[in-house]
mmCIF file of C-alpha atoms and ligand atoms in Angstrom:
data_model
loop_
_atom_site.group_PDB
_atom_site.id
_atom_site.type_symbol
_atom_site.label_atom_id
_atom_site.label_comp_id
_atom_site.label_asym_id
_atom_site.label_seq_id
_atom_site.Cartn_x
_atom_site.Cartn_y
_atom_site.Cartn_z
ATOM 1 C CA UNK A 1 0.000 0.000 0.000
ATOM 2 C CA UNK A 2 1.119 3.248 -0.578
ATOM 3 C CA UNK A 3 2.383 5.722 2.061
ATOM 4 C CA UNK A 4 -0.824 8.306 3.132
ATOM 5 C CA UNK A 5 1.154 9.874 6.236
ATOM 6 C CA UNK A 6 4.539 11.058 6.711
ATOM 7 C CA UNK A 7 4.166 11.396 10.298
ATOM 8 C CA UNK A 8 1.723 10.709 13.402
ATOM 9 C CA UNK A 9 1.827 11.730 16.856
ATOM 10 C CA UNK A 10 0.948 9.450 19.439
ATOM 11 C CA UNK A 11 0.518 10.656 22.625
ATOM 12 C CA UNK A 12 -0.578 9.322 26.115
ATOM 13 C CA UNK A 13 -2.054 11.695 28.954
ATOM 14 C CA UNK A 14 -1.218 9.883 31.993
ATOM 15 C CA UNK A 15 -3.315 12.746 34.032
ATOM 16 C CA UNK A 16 -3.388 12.286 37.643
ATOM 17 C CA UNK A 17 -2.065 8.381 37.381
ATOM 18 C CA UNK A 18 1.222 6.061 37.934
ATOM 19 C CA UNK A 19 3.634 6.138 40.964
ATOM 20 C CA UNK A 20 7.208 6.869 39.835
ATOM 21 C CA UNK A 21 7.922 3.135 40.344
ATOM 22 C CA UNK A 22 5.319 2.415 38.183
ATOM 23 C CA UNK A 23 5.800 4.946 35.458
ATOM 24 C CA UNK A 24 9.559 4.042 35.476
ATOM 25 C CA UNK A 25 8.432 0.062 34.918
ATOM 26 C CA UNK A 26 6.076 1.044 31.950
ATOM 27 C CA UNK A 27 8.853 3.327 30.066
ATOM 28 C CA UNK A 28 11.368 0.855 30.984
ATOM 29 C CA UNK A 29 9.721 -1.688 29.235
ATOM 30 C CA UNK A 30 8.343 0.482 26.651
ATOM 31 C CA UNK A 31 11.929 2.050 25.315
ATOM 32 C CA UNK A 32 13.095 -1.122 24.078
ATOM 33 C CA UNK A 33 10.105 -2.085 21.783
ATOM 34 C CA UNK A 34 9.636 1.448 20.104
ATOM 35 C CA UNK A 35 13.359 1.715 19.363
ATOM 36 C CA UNK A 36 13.356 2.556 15.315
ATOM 37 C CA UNK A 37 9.657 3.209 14.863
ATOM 38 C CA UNK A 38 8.643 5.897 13.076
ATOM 39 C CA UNK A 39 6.213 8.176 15.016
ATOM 40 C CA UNK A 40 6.750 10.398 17.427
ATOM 41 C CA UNK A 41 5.836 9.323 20.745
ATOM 42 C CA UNK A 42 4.854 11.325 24.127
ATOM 43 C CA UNK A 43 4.065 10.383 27.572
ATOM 44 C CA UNK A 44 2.123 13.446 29.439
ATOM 45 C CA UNK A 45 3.264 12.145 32.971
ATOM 46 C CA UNK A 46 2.903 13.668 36.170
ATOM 47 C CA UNK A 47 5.254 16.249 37.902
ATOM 48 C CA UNK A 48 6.733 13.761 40.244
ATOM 49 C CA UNK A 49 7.985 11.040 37.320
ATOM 50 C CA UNK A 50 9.385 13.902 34.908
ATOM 51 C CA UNK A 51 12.754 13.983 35.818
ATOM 52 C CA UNK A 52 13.501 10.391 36.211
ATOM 53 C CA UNK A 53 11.943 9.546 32.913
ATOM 54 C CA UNK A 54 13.704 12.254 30.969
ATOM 55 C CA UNK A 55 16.625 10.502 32.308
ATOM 56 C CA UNK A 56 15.239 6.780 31.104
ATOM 57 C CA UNK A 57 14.207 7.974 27.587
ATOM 58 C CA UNK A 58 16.629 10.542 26.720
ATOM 59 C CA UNK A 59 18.457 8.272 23.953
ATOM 60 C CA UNK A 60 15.385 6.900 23.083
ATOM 61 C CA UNK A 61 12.093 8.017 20.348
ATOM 62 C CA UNK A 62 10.355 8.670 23.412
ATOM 63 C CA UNK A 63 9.647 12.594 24.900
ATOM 64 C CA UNK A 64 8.189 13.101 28.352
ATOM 65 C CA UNK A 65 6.393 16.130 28.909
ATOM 66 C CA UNK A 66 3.989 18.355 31.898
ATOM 67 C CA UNK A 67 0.657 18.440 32.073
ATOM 68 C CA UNK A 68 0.536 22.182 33.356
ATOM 69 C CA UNK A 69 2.359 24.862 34.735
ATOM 70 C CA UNK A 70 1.848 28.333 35.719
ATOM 71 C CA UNK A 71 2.539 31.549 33.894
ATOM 72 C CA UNK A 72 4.525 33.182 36.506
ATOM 73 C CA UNK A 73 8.373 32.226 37.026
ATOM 74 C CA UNK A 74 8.445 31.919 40.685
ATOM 75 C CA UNK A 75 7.058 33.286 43.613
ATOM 76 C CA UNK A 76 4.223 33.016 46.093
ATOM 77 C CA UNK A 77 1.534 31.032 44.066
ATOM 78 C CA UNK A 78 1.803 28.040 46.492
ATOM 79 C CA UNK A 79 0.970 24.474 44.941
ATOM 80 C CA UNK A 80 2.226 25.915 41.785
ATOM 81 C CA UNK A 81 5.009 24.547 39.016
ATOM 82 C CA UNK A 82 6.757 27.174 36.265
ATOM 83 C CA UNK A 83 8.108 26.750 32.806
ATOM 84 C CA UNK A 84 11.227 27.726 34.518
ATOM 85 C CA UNK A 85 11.113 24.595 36.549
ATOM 86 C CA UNK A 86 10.070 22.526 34.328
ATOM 87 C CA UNK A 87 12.865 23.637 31.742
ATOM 88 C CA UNK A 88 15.204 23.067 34.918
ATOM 89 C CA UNK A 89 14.496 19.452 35.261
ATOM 90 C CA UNK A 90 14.809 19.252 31.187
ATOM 91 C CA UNK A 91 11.379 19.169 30.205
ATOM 92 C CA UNK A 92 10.876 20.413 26.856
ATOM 93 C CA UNK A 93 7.111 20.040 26.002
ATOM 94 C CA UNK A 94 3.720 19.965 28.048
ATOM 95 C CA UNK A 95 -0.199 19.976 27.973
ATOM 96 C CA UNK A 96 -2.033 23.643 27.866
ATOM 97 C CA UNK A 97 -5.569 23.871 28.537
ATOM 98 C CA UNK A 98 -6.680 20.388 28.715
ATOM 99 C CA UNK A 99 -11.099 20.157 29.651
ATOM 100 C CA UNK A 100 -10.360 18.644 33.001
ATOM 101 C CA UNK A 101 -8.040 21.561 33.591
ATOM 102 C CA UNK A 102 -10.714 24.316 32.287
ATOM 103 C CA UNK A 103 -13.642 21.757 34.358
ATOM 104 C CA UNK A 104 -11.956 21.454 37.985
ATOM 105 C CA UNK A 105 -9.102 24.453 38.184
ATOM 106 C CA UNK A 106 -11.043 27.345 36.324
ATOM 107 C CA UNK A 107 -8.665 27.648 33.498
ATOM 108 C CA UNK A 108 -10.009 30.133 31.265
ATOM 109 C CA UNK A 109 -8.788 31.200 27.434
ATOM 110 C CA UNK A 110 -6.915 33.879 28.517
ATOM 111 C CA UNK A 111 -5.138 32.087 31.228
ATOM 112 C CA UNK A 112 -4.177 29.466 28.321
ATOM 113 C CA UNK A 113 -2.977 32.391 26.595
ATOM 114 C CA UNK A 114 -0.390 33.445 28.938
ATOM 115 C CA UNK A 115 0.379 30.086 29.259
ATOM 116 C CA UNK A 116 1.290 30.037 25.870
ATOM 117 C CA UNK A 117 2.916 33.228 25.691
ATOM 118 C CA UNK A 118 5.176 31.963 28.415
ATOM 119 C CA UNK A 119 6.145 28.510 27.245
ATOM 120 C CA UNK A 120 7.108 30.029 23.321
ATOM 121 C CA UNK A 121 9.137 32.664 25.354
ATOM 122 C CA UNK A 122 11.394 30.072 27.155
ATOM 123 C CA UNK A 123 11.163 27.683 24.885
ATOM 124 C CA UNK A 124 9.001 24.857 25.829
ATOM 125 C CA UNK A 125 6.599 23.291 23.271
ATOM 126 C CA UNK A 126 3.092 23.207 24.231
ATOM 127 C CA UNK A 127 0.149 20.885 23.025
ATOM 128 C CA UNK A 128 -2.935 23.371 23.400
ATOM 129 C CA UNK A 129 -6.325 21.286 24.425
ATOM 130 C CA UNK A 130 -9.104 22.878 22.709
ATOM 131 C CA UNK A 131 -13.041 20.639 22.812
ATOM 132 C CA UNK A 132 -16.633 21.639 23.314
ATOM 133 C CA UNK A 133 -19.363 20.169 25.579
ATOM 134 C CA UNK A 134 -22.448 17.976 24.315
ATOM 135 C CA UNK A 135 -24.897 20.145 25.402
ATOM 136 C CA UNK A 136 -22.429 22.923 22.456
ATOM 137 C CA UNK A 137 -22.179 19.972 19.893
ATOM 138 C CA UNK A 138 -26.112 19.502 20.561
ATOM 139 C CA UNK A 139 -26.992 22.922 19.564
ATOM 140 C CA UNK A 140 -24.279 23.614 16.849
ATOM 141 C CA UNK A 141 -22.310 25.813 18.509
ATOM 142 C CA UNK A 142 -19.021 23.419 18.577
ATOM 143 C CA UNK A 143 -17.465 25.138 15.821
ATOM 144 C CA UNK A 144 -17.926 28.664 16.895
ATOM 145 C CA UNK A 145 -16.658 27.534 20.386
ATOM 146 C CA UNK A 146 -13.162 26.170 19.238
ATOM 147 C CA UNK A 147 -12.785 29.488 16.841
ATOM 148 C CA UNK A 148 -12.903 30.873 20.120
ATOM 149 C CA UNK A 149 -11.215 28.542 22.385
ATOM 150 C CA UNK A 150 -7.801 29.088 19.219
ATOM 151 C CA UNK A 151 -8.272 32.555 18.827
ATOM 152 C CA UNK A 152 -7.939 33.515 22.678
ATOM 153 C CA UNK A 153 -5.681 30.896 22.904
ATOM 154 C CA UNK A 154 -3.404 32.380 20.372
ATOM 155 C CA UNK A 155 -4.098 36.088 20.591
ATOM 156 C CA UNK A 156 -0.888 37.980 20.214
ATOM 157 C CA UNK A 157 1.420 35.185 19.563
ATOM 158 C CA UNK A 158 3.841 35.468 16.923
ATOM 159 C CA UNK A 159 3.099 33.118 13.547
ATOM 160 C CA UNK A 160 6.585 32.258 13.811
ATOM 161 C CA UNK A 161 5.723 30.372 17.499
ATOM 162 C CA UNK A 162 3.335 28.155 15.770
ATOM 163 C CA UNK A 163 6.275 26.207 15.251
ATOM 164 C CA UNK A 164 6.292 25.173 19.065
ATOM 165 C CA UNK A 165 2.452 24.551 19.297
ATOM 166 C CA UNK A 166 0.199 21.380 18.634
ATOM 167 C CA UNK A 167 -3.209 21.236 19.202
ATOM 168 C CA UNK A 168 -5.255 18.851 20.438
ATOM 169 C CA UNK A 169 -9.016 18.832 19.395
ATOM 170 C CA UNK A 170 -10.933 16.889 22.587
ATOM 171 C CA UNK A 171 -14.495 17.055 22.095
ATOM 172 C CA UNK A 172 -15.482 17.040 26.113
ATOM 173 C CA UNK A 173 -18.662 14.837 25.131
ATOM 174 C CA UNK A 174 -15.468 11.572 24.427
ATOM 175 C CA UNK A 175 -13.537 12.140 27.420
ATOM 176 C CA UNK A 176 -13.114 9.163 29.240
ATOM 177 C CA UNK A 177 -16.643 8.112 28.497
ATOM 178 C CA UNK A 178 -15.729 5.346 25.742
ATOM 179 C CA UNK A 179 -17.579 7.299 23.282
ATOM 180 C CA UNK A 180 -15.474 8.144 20.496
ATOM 181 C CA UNK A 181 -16.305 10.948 18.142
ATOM 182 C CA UNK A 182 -16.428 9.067 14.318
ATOM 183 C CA UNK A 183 -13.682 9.580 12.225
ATOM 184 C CA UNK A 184 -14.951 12.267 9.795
ATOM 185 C CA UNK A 185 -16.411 14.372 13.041
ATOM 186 C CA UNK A 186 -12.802 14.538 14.050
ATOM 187 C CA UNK A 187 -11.226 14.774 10.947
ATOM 188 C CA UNK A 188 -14.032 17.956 9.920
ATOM 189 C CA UNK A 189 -13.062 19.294 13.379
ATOM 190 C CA UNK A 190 -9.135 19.007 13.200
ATOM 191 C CA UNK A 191 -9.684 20.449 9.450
ATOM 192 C CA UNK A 192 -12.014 23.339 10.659
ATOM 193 C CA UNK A 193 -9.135 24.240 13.403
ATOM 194 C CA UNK A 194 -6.081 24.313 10.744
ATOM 195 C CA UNK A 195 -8.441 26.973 8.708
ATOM 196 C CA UNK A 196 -9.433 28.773 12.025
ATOM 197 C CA UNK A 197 -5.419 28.982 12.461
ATOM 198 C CA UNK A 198 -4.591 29.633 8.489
ATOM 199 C CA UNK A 199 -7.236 32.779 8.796
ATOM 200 C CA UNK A 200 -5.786 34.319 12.227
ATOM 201 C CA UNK A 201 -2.395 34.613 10.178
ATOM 202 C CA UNK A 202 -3.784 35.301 6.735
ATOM 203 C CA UNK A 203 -1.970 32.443 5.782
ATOM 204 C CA UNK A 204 -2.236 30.931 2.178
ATOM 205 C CA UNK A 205 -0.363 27.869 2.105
ATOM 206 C CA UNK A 206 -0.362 24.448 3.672
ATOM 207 C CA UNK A 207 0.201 25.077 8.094
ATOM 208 C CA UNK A 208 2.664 22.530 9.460
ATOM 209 C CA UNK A 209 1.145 23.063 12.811
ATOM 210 C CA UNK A 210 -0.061 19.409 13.780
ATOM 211 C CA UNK A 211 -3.636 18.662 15.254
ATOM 212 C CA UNK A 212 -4.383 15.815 17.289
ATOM 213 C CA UNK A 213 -7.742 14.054 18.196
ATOM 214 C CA UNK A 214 -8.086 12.689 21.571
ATOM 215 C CA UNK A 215 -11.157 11.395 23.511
ATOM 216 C CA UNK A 216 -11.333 7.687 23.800
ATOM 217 C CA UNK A 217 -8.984 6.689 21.512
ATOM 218 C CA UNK A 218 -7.927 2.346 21.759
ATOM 219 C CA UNK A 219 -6.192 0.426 20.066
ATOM 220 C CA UNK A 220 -9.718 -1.582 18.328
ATOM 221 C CA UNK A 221 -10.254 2.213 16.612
ATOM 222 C CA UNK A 222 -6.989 3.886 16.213
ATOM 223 C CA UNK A 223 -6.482 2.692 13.087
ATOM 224 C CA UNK A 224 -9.610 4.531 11.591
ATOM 225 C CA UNK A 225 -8.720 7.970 13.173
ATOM 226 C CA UNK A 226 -5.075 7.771 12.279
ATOM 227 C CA UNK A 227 -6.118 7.505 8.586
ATOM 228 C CA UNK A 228 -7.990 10.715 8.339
ATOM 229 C CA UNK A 229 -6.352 12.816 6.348
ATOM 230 C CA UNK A 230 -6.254 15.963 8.509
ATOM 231 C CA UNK A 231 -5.539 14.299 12.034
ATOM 232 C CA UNK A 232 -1.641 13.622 12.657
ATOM 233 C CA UNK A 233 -1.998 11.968 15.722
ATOM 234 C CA UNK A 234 -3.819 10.992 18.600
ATOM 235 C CA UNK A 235 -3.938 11.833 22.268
ATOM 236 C CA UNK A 236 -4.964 8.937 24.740
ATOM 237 C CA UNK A 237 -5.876 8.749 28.312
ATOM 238 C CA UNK A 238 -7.186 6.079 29.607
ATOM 239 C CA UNK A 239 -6.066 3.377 27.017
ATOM 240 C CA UNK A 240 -2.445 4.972 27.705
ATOM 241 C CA UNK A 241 -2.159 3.369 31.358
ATOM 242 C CA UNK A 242 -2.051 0.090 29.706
ATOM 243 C CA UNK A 243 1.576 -0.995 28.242
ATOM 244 C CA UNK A 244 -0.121 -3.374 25.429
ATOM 245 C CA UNK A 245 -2.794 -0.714 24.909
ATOM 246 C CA UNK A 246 -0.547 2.330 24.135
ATOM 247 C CA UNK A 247 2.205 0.310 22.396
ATOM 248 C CA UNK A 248 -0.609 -1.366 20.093
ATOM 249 C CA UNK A 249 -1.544 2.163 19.487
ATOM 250 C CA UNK A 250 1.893 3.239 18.399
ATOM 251 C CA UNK A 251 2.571 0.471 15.875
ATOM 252 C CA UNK A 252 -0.536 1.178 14.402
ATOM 253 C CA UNK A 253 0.762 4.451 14.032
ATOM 254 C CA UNK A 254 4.120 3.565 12.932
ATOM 255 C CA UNK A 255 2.571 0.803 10.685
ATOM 256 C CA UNK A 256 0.396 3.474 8.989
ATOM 257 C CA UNK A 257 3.353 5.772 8.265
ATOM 258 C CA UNK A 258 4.971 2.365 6.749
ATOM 259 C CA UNK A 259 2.520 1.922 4.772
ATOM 260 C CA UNK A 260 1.664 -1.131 5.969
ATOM 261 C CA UNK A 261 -2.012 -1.325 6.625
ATOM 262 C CA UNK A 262 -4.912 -2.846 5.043
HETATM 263 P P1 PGA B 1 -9.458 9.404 27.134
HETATM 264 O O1 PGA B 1 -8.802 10.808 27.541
HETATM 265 O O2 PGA B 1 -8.608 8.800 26.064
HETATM 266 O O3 PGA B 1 -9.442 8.599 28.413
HETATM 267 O O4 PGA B 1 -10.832 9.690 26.661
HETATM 268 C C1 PGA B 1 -8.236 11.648 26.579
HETATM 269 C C2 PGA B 1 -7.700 12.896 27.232
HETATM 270 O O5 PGA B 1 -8.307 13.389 28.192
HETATM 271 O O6 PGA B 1 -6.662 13.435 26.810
#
């Protein structure tokens, strides 16, 4: 078969999950297996784990990055991580914005924005959540509400900064609930988002920024997702935890780029 992607992103969101024994056990035996594939592959662990597995993977195709951080270098904002901190321990990439982040610590688009503003100013890459509710999707609003979830998002950052952003369209409504949007409802969405992004920048010609779908993502219907044509990638939660899971996901992925699927 022929080739149909270049790349693909696979992702995992560990969220608020694994011990540092047992994160170190799952890259550990991870590392090995995913040596020479093809994709790019990310493990969105917690704080505590970051440091140690930076130190596992570092000759290895896997990147570890944050879930959050605050915009604010240091001081007294007590609970609270920087980009300074994380760049410290030799993080290089993290999560922005993510639902359960906007759902349960009031994260709002302009807070997202200085989050953004912050991580392209020290250098950190940043994978910028962006999703709308059922009750939004129900009543057509879900497009108008991810113009607006980008456009804050991105207000006054340079186009030259897209270079360090991903986005991640997470339709709320397929968040952990094992109901996956279908394939061409992500692909129209993570298509609608790269025009949203073309038009803030009066941009003509093709955007290298990658978009990502995530909401209950497995390895039974990663296959159909990956294959879109405007999706580069995936980010899972839940089916992430699992070692077979997530490494079935990403040699579906690498498979695809391969061109070795039926
Ligand atoms: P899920 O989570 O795969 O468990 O639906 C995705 C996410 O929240 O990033």
């Amino acid at each position: 078969m022929n080739k149909i992607k270049d790349n693909l992103i696979v992702a995992g969101n560990w969220k608020m999950n694994k011990t540092p024994l047992e994160s170190r056990l799952f890259i550990e035996n991870l590392i090995p297996k995913i040596n020479g594939l093809n994709c790019d592959i990310v493990i969105f662990g917690s704080y505590l784990i970051l440091e140690n597995a930076i130190n596992i993977s570092k000759n290895y195709n896997l990147k570890i990055g944050a879930q959050n951080f605050y915009f604010e270098a240091y001081g007294a904002y007590t609970g609270e991580i920087s980009a300074e901190m994380l760049i410290n321990i030799g993080v290089k990439t993290s999560l922005i914005g993510h639902s359960e982040r906007r759902k349960f610590f009031n994260e709002t688009n302009p807070s997202i924005n200085r989050k953004i503003k912050k991580a392209v100013s020290i250098g950190i890459n940043v994978t910028l959540c962006v999703g709308e509710s059922l009750e939004e999707r129900h009543s057509s609003k879900h497009k108008e509400i991810i113009k607006t979830q980008i456009s804050d998002a991105l207000s006054n950052i340079h186009y030259k900064s897209l270079s360090k952003i991903t986005v991640a369209y997470e339709p709320i409504w397929a968040i952990g609930t094992g109901e996956i949007a279908t394939p061409e409802q992500a692909n129209e969405m993570c298509f609608f988002i790269k025009e949203c992004i073309k038009n803030i920048y009066n941009l003509n010609e093709e955007l290298t920024i990658k978009v990502l779908y995530g909401g209950s993502i497995t390895s039974k219907n990663c296959k159909e997702i990956f294959l879109m044509p405007y999706i580069d990638g995936g980010l899972v939660g839940g089916a992430s935890l699992d070692y077979n899971e997530f490494y079935s996901i990403v040699k579906t992925a690498d498979d695809i780029i391969k061109g070795d699927v039926l």
